[in-house]
Coordinates of C-alpha atoms and ligand atoms in Angstrom, one line a residue:
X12 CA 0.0 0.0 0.0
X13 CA 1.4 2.9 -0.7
X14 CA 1.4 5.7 1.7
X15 CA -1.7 7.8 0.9
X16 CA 0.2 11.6 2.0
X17 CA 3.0 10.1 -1.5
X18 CA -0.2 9.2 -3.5
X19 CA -1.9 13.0 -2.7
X20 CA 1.5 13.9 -3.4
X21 CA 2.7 12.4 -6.8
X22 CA -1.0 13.1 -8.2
X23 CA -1.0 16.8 -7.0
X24 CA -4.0 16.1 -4.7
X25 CA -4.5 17.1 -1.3
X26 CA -6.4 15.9 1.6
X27 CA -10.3 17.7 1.6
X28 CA -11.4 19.0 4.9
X29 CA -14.9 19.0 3.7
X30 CA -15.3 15.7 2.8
X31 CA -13.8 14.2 5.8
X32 CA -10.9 13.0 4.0
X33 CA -8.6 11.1 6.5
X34 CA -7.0 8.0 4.4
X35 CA -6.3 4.8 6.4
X36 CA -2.3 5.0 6.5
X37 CA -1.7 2.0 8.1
X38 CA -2.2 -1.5 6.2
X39 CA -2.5 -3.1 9.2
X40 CA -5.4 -1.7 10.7
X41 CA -7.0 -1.9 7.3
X42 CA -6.7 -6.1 7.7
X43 CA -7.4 -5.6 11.3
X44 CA -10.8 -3.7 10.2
X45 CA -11.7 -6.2 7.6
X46 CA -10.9 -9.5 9.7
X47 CA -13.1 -7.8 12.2
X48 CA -16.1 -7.5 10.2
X49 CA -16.4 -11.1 9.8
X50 CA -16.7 -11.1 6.0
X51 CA -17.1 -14.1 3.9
X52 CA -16.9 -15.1 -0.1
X53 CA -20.4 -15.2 0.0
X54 CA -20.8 -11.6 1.1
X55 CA -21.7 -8.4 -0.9
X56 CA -20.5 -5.7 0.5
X57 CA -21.4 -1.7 0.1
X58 CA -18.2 0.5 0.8
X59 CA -19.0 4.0 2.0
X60 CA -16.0 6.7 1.0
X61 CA -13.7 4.1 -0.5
X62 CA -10.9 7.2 -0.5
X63 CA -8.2 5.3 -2.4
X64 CA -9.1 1.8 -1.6
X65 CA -7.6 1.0 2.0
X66 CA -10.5 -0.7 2.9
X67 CA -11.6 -1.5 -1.0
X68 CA -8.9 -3.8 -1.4
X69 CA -8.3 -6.0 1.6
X70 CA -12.4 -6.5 1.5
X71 CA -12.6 -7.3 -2.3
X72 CA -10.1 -10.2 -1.4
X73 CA -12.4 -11.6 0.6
X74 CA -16.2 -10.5 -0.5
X75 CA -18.1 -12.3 -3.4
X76 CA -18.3 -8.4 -4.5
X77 CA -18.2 -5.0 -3.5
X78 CA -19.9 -1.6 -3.8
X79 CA -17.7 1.3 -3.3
X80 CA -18.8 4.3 -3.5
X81 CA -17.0 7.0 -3.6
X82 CA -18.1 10.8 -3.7
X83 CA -14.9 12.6 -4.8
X84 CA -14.3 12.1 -8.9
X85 CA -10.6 13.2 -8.2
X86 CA -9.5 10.1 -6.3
X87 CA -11.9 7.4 -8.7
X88 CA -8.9 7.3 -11.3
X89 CA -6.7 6.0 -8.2
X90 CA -8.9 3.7 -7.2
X91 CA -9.5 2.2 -10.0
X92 CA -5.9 2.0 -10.6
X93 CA -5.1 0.5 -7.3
X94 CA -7.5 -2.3 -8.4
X95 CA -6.4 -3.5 -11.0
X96 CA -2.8 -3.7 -10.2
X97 CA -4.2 -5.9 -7.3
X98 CA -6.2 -7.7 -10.1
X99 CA -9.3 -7.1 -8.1
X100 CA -12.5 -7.3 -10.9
X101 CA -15.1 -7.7 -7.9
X102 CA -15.4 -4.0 -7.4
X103 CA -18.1 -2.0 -8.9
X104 CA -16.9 2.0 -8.4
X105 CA -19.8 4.2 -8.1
X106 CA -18.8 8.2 -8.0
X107 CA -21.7 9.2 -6.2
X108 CA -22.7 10.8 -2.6
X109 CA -23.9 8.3 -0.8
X110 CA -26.7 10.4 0.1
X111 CA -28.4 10.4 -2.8
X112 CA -27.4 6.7 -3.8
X113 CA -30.6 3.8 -4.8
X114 CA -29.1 1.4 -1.7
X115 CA -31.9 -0.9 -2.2
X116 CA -30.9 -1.0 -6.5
X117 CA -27.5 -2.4 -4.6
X118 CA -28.6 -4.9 -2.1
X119 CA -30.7 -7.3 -5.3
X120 CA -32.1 -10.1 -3.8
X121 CA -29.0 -10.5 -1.2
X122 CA -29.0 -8.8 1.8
X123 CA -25.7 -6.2 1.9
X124 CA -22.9 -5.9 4.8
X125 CA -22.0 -2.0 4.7
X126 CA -18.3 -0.7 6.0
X127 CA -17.1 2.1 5.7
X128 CA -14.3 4.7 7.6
X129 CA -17.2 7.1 7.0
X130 CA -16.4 11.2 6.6
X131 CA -17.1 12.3 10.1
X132 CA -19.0 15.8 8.8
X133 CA -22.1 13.7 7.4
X134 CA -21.2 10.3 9.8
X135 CA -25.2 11.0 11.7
X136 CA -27.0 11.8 8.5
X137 CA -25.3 8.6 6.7
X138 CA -26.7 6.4 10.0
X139 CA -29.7 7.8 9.6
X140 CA -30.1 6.8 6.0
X141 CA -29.2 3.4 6.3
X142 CA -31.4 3.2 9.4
X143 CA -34.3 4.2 6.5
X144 CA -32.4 1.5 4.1
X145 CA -31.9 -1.4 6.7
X146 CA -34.3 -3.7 4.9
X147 CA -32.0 -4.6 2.2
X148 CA -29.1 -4.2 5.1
X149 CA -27.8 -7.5 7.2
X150 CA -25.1 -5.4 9.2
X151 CA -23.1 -2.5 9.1
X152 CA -19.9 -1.6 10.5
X153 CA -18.7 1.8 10.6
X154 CA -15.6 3.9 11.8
X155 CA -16.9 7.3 13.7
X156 CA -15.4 10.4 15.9
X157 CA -14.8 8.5 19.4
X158 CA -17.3 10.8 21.0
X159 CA -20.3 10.3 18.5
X160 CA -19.8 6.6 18.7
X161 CA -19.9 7.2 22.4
X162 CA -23.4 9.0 21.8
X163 CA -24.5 6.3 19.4
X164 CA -24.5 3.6 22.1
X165 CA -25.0 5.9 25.2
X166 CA -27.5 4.5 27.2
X167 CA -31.1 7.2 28.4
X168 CA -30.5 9.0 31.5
X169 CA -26.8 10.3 30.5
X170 CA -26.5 13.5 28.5
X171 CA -24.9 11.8 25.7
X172 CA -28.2 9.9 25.0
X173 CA -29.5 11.7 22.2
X174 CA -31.8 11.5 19.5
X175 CA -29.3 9.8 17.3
X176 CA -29.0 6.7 20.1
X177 CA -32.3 6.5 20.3
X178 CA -33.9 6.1 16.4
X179 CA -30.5 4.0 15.9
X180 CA -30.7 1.6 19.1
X181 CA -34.4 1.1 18.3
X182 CA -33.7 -0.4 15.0
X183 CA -30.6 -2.4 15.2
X184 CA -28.3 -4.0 18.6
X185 CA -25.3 -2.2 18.4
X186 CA -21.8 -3.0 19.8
X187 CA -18.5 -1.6 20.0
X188 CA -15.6 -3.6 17.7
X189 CA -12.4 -1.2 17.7
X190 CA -10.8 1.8 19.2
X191 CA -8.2 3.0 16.6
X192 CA -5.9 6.3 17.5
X193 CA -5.0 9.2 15.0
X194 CA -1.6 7.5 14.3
X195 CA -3.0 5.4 11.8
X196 CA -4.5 8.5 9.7
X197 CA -3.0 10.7 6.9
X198 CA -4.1 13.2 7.9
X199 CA -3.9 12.4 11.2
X200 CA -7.1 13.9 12.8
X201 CA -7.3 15.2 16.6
X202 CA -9.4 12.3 18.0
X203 CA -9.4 8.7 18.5
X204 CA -11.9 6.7 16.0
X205 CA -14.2 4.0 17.2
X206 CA -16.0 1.2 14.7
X207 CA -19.2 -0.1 16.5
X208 CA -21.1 -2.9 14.6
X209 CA -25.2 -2.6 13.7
X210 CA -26.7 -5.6 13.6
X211 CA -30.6 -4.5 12.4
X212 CA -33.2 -6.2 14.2
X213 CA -35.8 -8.7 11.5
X214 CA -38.5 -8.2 13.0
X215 CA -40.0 -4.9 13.2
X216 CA -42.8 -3.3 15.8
X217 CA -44.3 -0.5 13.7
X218 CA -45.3 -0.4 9.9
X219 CA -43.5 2.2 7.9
X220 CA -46.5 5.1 8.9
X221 CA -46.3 4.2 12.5
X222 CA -42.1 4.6 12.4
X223 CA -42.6 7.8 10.6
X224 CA -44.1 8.8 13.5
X225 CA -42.1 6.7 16.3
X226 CA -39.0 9.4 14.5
X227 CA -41.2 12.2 14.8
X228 CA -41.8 11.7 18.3
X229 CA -38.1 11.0 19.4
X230 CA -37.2 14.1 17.2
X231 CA -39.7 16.5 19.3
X232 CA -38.8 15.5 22.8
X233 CA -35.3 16.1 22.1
X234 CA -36.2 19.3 20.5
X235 CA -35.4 20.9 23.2
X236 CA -33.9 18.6 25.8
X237 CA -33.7 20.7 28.7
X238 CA -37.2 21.1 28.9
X239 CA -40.2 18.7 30.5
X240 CA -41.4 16.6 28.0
X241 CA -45.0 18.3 27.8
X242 CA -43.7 21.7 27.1
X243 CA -40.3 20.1 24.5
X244 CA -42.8 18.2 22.4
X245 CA -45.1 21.2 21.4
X246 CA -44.3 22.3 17.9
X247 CA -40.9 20.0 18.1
X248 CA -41.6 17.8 14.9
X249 CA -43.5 17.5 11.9
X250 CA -46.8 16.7 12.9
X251 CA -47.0 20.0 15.0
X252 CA -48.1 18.2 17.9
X253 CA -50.1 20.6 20.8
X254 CA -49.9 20.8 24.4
X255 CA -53.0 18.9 25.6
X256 CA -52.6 16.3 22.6
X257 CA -49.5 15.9 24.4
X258 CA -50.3 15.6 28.1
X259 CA -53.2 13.3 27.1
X260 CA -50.8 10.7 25.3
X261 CA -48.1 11.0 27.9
X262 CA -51.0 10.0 30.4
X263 CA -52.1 7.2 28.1
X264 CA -48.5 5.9 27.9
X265 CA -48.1 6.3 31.7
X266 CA -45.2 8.4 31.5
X267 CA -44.8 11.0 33.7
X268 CA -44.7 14.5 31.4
X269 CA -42.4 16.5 33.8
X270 CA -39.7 13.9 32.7
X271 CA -37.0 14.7 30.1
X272 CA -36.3 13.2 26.9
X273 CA -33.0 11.9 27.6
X274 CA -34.5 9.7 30.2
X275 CA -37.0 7.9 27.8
X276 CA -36.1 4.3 27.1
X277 CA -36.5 3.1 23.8
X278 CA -39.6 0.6 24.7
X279 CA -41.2 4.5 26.4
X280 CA -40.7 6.3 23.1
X281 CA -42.2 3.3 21.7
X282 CA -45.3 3.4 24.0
X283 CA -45.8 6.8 23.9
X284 CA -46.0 6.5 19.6
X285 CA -48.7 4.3 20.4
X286 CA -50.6 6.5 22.3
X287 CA -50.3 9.4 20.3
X288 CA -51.4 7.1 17.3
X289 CA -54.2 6.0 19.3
X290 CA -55.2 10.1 20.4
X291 CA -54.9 11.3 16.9
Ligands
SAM22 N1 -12.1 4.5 3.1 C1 -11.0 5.4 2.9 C2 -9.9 5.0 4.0 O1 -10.3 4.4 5.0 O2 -8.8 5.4 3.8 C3 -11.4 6.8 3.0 C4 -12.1 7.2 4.3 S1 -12.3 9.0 4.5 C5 -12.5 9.1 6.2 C6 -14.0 9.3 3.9 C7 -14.2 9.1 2.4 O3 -15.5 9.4 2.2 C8 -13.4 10.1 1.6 O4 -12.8 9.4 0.5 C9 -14.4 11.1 1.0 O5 -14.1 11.6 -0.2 C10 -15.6 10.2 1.0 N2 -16.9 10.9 1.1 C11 -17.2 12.1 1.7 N3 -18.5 12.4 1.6 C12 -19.1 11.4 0.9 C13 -20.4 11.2 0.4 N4 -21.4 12.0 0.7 N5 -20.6 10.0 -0.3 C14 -19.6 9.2 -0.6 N6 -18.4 9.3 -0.2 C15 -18.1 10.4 0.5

């Protein structure tokens, strides 16, 4: 592997703030990474910001075939290079943002295991999406800022429990895999990384109208967190909920409405979207 700050170098490229460009340096951790995930032969894999293949490479050798997609058109030609001087024809490049990608187009009729050392600018929106996506997804395992994987698998009651932990913890178990530090990063960044590991749940409790909503009400309470629950929730999401609406369906939920979101277990927010499906 050659030393991503050379490849930069030689190709007159730099390093983009903006799209969270910090390159795996260290092809050790890259194998680490992969061996971690579990893959098989008989896996298909979508790669999230393949950069210039650290991760593309040591998965391809392993995966039945992989997805990697890959926002920035500057670094494609690289990739694609790095391929197939590792004679790697597995790999499907998509220049796209992930954003805005057709994941379920991807997944066929095989479920998908998604990696990636995601850019930490968009990391939240990205786990929201797949959350969205997760029916054509079997796991994921993703590299994050220490302290946002720390709020992805904070547990309610702590401030770190946010709305993030709690749409994300309703729909999959997730686990911590890896702590890696900046030394393994070109650039090297000012944090530690962490990889957790979402394992999405089969069976589901609401249909897609009633999860709408089950996000709607997680996103109002922790609209304004400081505040009761009662007074948070009032004009806090999109179905512009109102005080007494409110108070009624904390009270048919039997939860108590000077309480805070952040002290809401999942199974709460989950009984309280089916009272306020009930009220309305
Ligand atoms: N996987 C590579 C590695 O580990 O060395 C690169 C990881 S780097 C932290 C994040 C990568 O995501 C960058 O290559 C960046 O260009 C890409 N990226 C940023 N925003 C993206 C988006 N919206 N969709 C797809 N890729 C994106």
């Amino acid at each position: 592997m050659v030393h991503p700050g050379q490849l930069l170098k030689e190709n007159k490229l730099y390093a983009g703030k903006e799209l969270g460009q910090n390159f795996l340096a260290n092809p050790g951790t890259a194998r680490m990474i992969v061996e971690k995930t579990g893959i098989s032969e008989q896996t298909r894999v979508m790669e999230i910001g393949s950069g210039l293949g650290a991760l593309t490479i040591p998965i391809a050798r392993i995966a039945s075939h992989v997805t990697a997609v890959e926002k920035d058109s500057r670094l494609i030609p690289l990739l694609q290079k790095a391929l197939e001087t590792e004679a790697l024809e597995n790999v499907t490049v998509i220049n796209q943002d992930v954003l805005t990608l057709d994941i379920n187009a991807l997944a066929k009729d095989k479920k998908l295991v998604v990696i990636g050392n995601l850019p930490y600018n968009i990391s939240s929106q990205i786990l929201f999406r797949l959350v969205e996506e997760r029916h054509c997804i079997e796991e994921a395992f993703l590299m994050f800022q220490k302290e946002l994987a720390n709020r992805i698998i904070a547990p309610p009651g702590g401030r770190a429990y946010s709305r993030l932990s709690a749409v994300v913890q309703y729909a999959a178990a997730v686990h911590f895999v890896a702590t890696i530090g900046p030394a393994s990063f070109f650039p090297r960044p000012e944090v530690d990384s962490t990889i957790l590991n979402f394992k999405f749940y089969k069976t589901r409790s609401f249909n897609q109208e009633q999860e709408k909503m089950l996000f709607d009400v997680i996103k109002a309470a922790f609209s304004k967190r400081r505040k009761s629950l009662k007074n948070a929730m009032v004009g806090g999401g999109e179905f512009d909920f109102k005080k007494d609406f409110v108070v009624q369906a904390l009270e048919l939920a039997g939860i108590d409405d000077t309480r805070r979101a952040e002290t809401l277990t999942v199974e709460e927010f989950k009984a309280l979207t089916r009272a306020v499906w009930e009220t309305s």
